[in-house]
Each structure stands twice: as C-alpha cells, then as structure tokens.
Amino acid sequence: MSISRCSGLPATALILELVACGRPISPVTTSPGATPATRVLPAERYYVLEMTGVPPEDTVVTFSTRSARTIVLRHGPPDNTVFAELTYPEGAFGGSAAPDSVTVTVHPRPGVYGVDITSPVPPGPGALLRFKYPIHFAAPVAALAQYGSSARLEQALSIGLRREDGSCALLPSDRPAYDNLEAPLGATGTYLVVAPK
C-alpha cells in the first residue's frame, strides 16, 4: 500500500529498523474475539503521533446490535476533516445472543491521534478503527530526530492499545487509503497511533 509522504528508505532498512526496536512476543489478546497484538512496546519505548487543529468532540452513540454502524469523528470548524471512523459490521456485538442495542462512547485524546473507546460489550471480529491524518499530522520532535523525516516516521506507525502499565500492544495495522491507518477494534480502552522508539 503506498504511503502519502514519499521516502527513499529501502524496504530492507525499514524492516531492520523495526526489528531492532523490540523483540517478538507471544500474541497478546485483550478480550474474547480481539485481534492478537503483533508486539508490545514498554511505556518509554514509543512515540504517540501528535495532532494539530481543533480536536473532535466526545461522541456517544446508541444503535441496534442487529445493524451495521459507522461512527465518524470530525475535527472542529473550520475544516471539519475526518479524524477517525469506527466501523461495526452487522452482528459485531454477538449476533442473535446480543442485547437489542449497544452504546459506544468515544473520547478523543487531547493533542494526539488517540481515542478512549468504551462499550458494555466488546465487539467481535470485523470491527475496525481508522484514523485519518491528511492535514493535522504532527510528528513529535524527538521522533523526527530519530527517524529523520515525517515520511520515515509515517512508515513505522501502527495503531496500538494502551495497557494498564502504560505499555502499548501494537495491532495489525494497514493503510487502506491515502493518509489513513486502520486496525481491528476489540477491547474497551485507549487506542493510539504510535511508532517505536
């Protein structure tokens, strides 16, 4: 998948850089049906992608568990660009055994690409979280010093689920479109766009 910010970093160098940032781990799951993490970064070993512009507002949505639903969070005026999307397919909350409705609460984290997501029941396979950063991408200064450019930093980004000890469980992440990063959505918790230190 192509990345919006061009880079001359050879693929082998990127792979070596990512491998050097941490050792492989056994898969970590956070809830039944959640996608296993690819690895876990200790609290002091990751950068969180920063965000400029007017942040999105908290969002609370109640919907039928029998229907598919997409929740869209937008930056505030004047640009109103999409910040994140949560997609729940039909039956994501248990199919015929699910309650009639579910309430999902989304709280954007201030100044970063991150959200706190809560729901009474974690969704099963098929639920997705997608962050979009066509305008408000802001690389942390220390990350730029380490990676050398925003393009190289972007290539290292993943969506992670922050754990109670501050570590971050990286989720299998993909770039389905220009300036987008997507990962499976499972457990209630804090999801962040991060890069290894």
Short mmCIF file of C-alpha atoms in Angstrom, two decimals:
data_model
loop_
_atom_site.label_atom_id
_atom_site.label_comp_id
_atom_site.label_asym_id
_atom_site.label_seq_id
_atom_site.Cartn_x
_atom_site.Cartn_y
_atom_site.Cartn_z
CA MET A 1 0.00 0.00 0.00
CA SER A 2 1.50 3.37 -0.89
CA ILE A 3 2.17 5.99 1.73
CA SER A 4 1.37 9.65 1.27
CA ARG A 5 4.73 11.05 2.27
CA CYS A 6 7.34 9.74 -0.16
CA SER A 7 10.53 8.25 1.22
CA GLY A 8 13.69 6.83 -0.20
CA LEU A 9 14.11 4.42 2.73
CA PRO A 10 14.73 0.95 1.30
CA ALA A 11 12.32 -1.70 2.49
CA THR A 12 15.10 -3.80 4.00
CA ALA A 13 16.35 -0.86 6.05
CA LEU A 14 12.83 -0.23 7.35
CA ILE A 15 12.43 -3.89 8.32
CA LEU A 16 15.78 -3.88 10.12
CA GLU A 17 14.85 -0.67 11.91
CA LEU A 18 11.53 -2.08 13.11
CA VAL A 19 13.07 -5.41 14.17
CA ALA A 20 15.74 -3.57 16.14
CA CYS A 21 13.11 -1.68 18.12
CA GLY A 22 11.93 -4.69 20.08
CA ARG A 23 11.84 -8.44 20.29
CA PRO A 24 8.95 -10.57 19.01
CA ILE A 25 6.44 -11.60 21.64
CA SER A 26 3.76 -14.18 22.02
CA PRO A 27 0.39 -12.92 20.80
CA VAL A 28 -1.42 -10.82 23.41
CA THR A 29 -5.18 -10.69 23.49
CA THR A 30 -7.19 -8.22 25.49
CA SER A 31 -10.68 -9.65 25.20
CA PRO A 32 -12.51 -12.59 23.65
CA GLY A 33 -12.60 -12.09 19.89
CA ALA A 34 -9.94 -9.38 19.97
CA THR A 35 -7.15 -9.50 17.40
CA PRO A 36 -3.80 -10.53 18.92
CA ALA A 37 -1.18 -7.82 19.21
CA THR A 38 1.88 -8.12 16.99
CA ARG A 39 4.16 -6.98 19.84
CA VAL A 40 4.13 -4.89 22.99
CA LEU A 41 6.20 -1.73 23.46
CA PRO A 42 7.09 -0.68 27.03
CA ALA A 43 5.74 2.70 28.15
CA GLU A 44 9.00 4.54 27.48
CA ARG A 45 9.59 2.90 24.07
CA TYR A 46 7.03 4.53 21.79
CA TYR A 47 6.11 7.93 20.36
CA VAL A 48 2.46 8.98 20.04
CA LEU A 49 1.60 10.82 16.82
CA GLU A 50 0.65 14.40 17.63
CA MET A 51 -2.27 16.30 16.15
CA THR A 52 -2.85 19.93 15.24
CA GLY A 53 -6.14 21.72 14.60
CA VAL A 54 -9.40 21.76 16.52
CA PRO A 55 -9.95 18.38 18.19
CA PRO A 56 -13.11 16.34 17.72
CA GLU A 57 -15.75 16.37 20.44
CA ASP A 58 -16.70 13.44 22.65
CA THR A 59 -19.25 11.22 20.95
CA VAL A 60 -21.85 8.85 22.41
CA VAL A 61 -23.86 6.68 20.02
CA THR A 62 -26.54 4.11 20.82
CA PHE A 63 -27.53 1.80 17.99
CA SER A 64 -29.14 -1.55 17.24
CA THR A 65 -26.79 -4.51 17.51
CA ARG A 66 -28.62 -6.06 14.56
CA SER A 67 -27.44 -3.31 12.19
CA ALA A 68 -24.08 -2.22 10.84
CA ARG A 69 -22.92 1.18 12.06
CA THR A 70 -20.09 3.62 11.29
CA ILE A 71 -19.26 6.35 13.80
CA VAL A 72 -17.39 9.32 12.30
CA LEU A 73 -15.44 11.82 14.41
CA ARG A 74 -14.53 15.14 12.76
CA HIS A 75 -12.18 17.94 13.68
CA GLY A 76 -13.95 21.15 14.63
CA PRO A 77 -14.53 24.10 12.29
CA PRO A 78 -13.33 25.50 10.01
CA ASP A 79 -12.11 22.39 8.19
CA ASN A 80 -14.29 19.63 9.72
CA THR A 81 -11.99 16.93 8.32
CA VAL A 82 -12.47 13.34 9.45
CA PHE A 83 -10.29 12.40 12.42
CA ALA A 84 -11.39 8.79 12.96
CA GLU A 85 -14.01 6.25 11.97
CA LEU A 86 -15.27 3.28 13.99
CA THR A 87 -16.94 0.63 11.86
CA TYR A 88 -19.11 -2.09 13.36
CA PRO A 89 -20.48 -4.73 10.97
CA GLU A 90 -23.88 -6.32 11.45
CA GLY A 91 -23.74 -8.73 14.39
CA ALA A 92 -20.46 -7.31 15.73
CA PHE A 93 -21.78 -7.46 19.29
CA GLY A 94 -22.77 -11.13 19.38
CA GLY A 95 -25.32 -11.77 16.66
CA SER A 96 -28.56 -13.34 17.90
CA ALA A 97 -27.29 -13.53 21.50
CA ALA A 98 -26.54 -9.79 21.66
CA PRO A 99 -28.63 -7.22 23.51
CA ASP A 100 -31.02 -5.19 21.33
CA SER A 101 -28.82 -2.10 21.43
CA VAL A 102 -25.36 -1.00 22.48
CA THR A 103 -23.92 2.37 23.49
CA VAL A 104 -20.42 3.26 22.33
CA THR A 105 -18.62 6.24 23.90
CA VAL A 106 -15.62 7.78 22.14
CA HIS A 107 -13.38 10.35 23.83
CA PRO A 108 -10.61 11.80 21.62
CA ARG A 109 -7.29 12.21 23.46
CA PRO A 110 -6.16 15.86 23.52
CA GLY A 111 -3.33 16.81 21.14
CA VAL A 112 -2.68 13.31 19.77
CA TYR A 113 -4.10 10.74 17.40
CA GLY A 114 -5.81 8.66 20.03
CA VAL A 115 -9.25 7.81 21.41
CA ASP A 116 -10.72 6.23 24.53
CA ILE A 117 -13.47 3.82 23.50
CA THR A 118 -15.95 2.21 25.86
CA SER A 119 -18.88 -0.11 25.26
CA PRO A 120 -20.65 -2.54 27.64
CA VAL A 121 -19.75 -5.46 25.37
CA PRO A 122 -16.55 -5.65 23.29
CA PRO A 123 -17.18 -6.14 19.58
CA GLY A 124 -16.21 -9.35 17.87
CA PRO A 125 -14.21 -9.80 14.67
CA GLY A 126 -14.86 -7.33 11.86
CA ALA A 127 -14.98 -4.12 13.89
CA LEU A 128 -12.40 -1.58 12.69
CA LEU A 129 -10.84 1.69 13.84
CA ARG A 130 -9.45 4.01 11.17
CA PHE A 131 -7.51 7.22 11.86
CA LYS A 132 -7.22 9.83 9.09
CA TYR A 133 -4.45 12.43 9.06
CA PRO A 134 -4.36 14.33 5.72
CA ILE A 135 -3.98 17.76 7.36
CA HIS A 136 -3.31 17.52 11.09
CA PHE A 137 -0.32 15.10 11.14
CA ALA A 138 2.32 16.45 13.57
CA ALA A 139 5.48 14.47 14.22
CA PRO A 140 6.92 14.68 17.75
CA VAL A 141 10.29 16.50 17.68
CA ALA A 142 12.14 13.54 19.21
CA ALA A 143 10.57 11.16 16.68
CA LEU A 144 11.72 13.37 13.80
CA ALA A 145 15.23 13.37 15.22
CA GLN A 146 15.22 9.57 15.39
CA TYR A 147 13.52 8.79 12.06
CA GLY A 148 14.98 11.69 10.07
CA SER A 149 11.75 12.69 8.30
CA SER A 150 7.97 12.61 8.61
CA ALA A 151 7.87 10.07 5.75
CA ARG A 152 10.05 7.57 7.60
CA LEU A 153 8.11 8.10 10.81
CA GLU A 154 4.85 7.51 8.98
CA GLN A 155 6.11 4.19 7.62
CA ALA A 156 6.69 3.00 11.19
CA LEU A 157 3.24 3.94 12.52
CA SER A 158 0.81 1.39 13.94
CA ILE A 159 -2.35 1.59 15.97
CA GLY A 160 -1.83 0.30 19.48
CA LEU A 161 -3.98 -0.44 22.51
CA ARG A 162 -2.50 1.10 25.66
CA ARG A 163 -2.35 -1.29 28.60
CA GLU A 164 -2.76 -0.53 32.31
CA ASP A 165 1.02 -0.39 32.87
CA GLY A 166 1.43 2.22 30.11
CA SER A 167 2.84 -0.23 27.57
CA CYS A 168 1.26 -0.35 24.13
CA ALA A 169 0.11 -3.54 22.37
CA LEU A 170 0.59 -2.94 18.64
CA LEU A 171 -2.27 -4.17 16.49
CA PRO A 172 -2.00 -5.43 12.90
CA SER A 173 -2.33 -2.12 11.05
CA ASP A 174 -2.95 -1.35 7.40
CA ARG A 175 -3.15 1.73 5.17
CA PRO A 176 -6.38 1.20 3.20
CA ALA A 177 -6.24 4.69 1.66
CA TYR A 178 -4.09 7.80 1.38
CA ASP A 179 -3.22 9.22 4.85
CA ASN A 180 -5.27 6.52 6.63
CA LEU A 181 -4.25 3.94 9.22
CA GLU A 182 -6.62 1.12 10.20
CA ALA A 183 -6.61 -1.72 12.73
CA PRO A 184 -9.06 -4.20 14.27
CA LEU A 185 -11.17 -2.79 17.09
CA GLY A 186 -11.78 -5.06 20.05
CA ALA A 187 -11.43 -4.30 23.73
CA THR A 188 -12.58 -1.21 25.52
CA GLY A 189 -9.60 1.05 26.10
CA THR A 190 -7.27 3.71 24.72
CA TYR A 191 -6.19 3.36 21.09
CA LEU A 192 -3.19 5.41 19.92
CA VAL A 193 -1.25 5.92 16.71
CA VAL A 194 2.33 5.15 17.72
CA ALA A 195 5.83 4.47 16.40
CA PRO A 196 8.59 2.55 18.19
CA LYS A 197 11.48 4.44 19.76
#
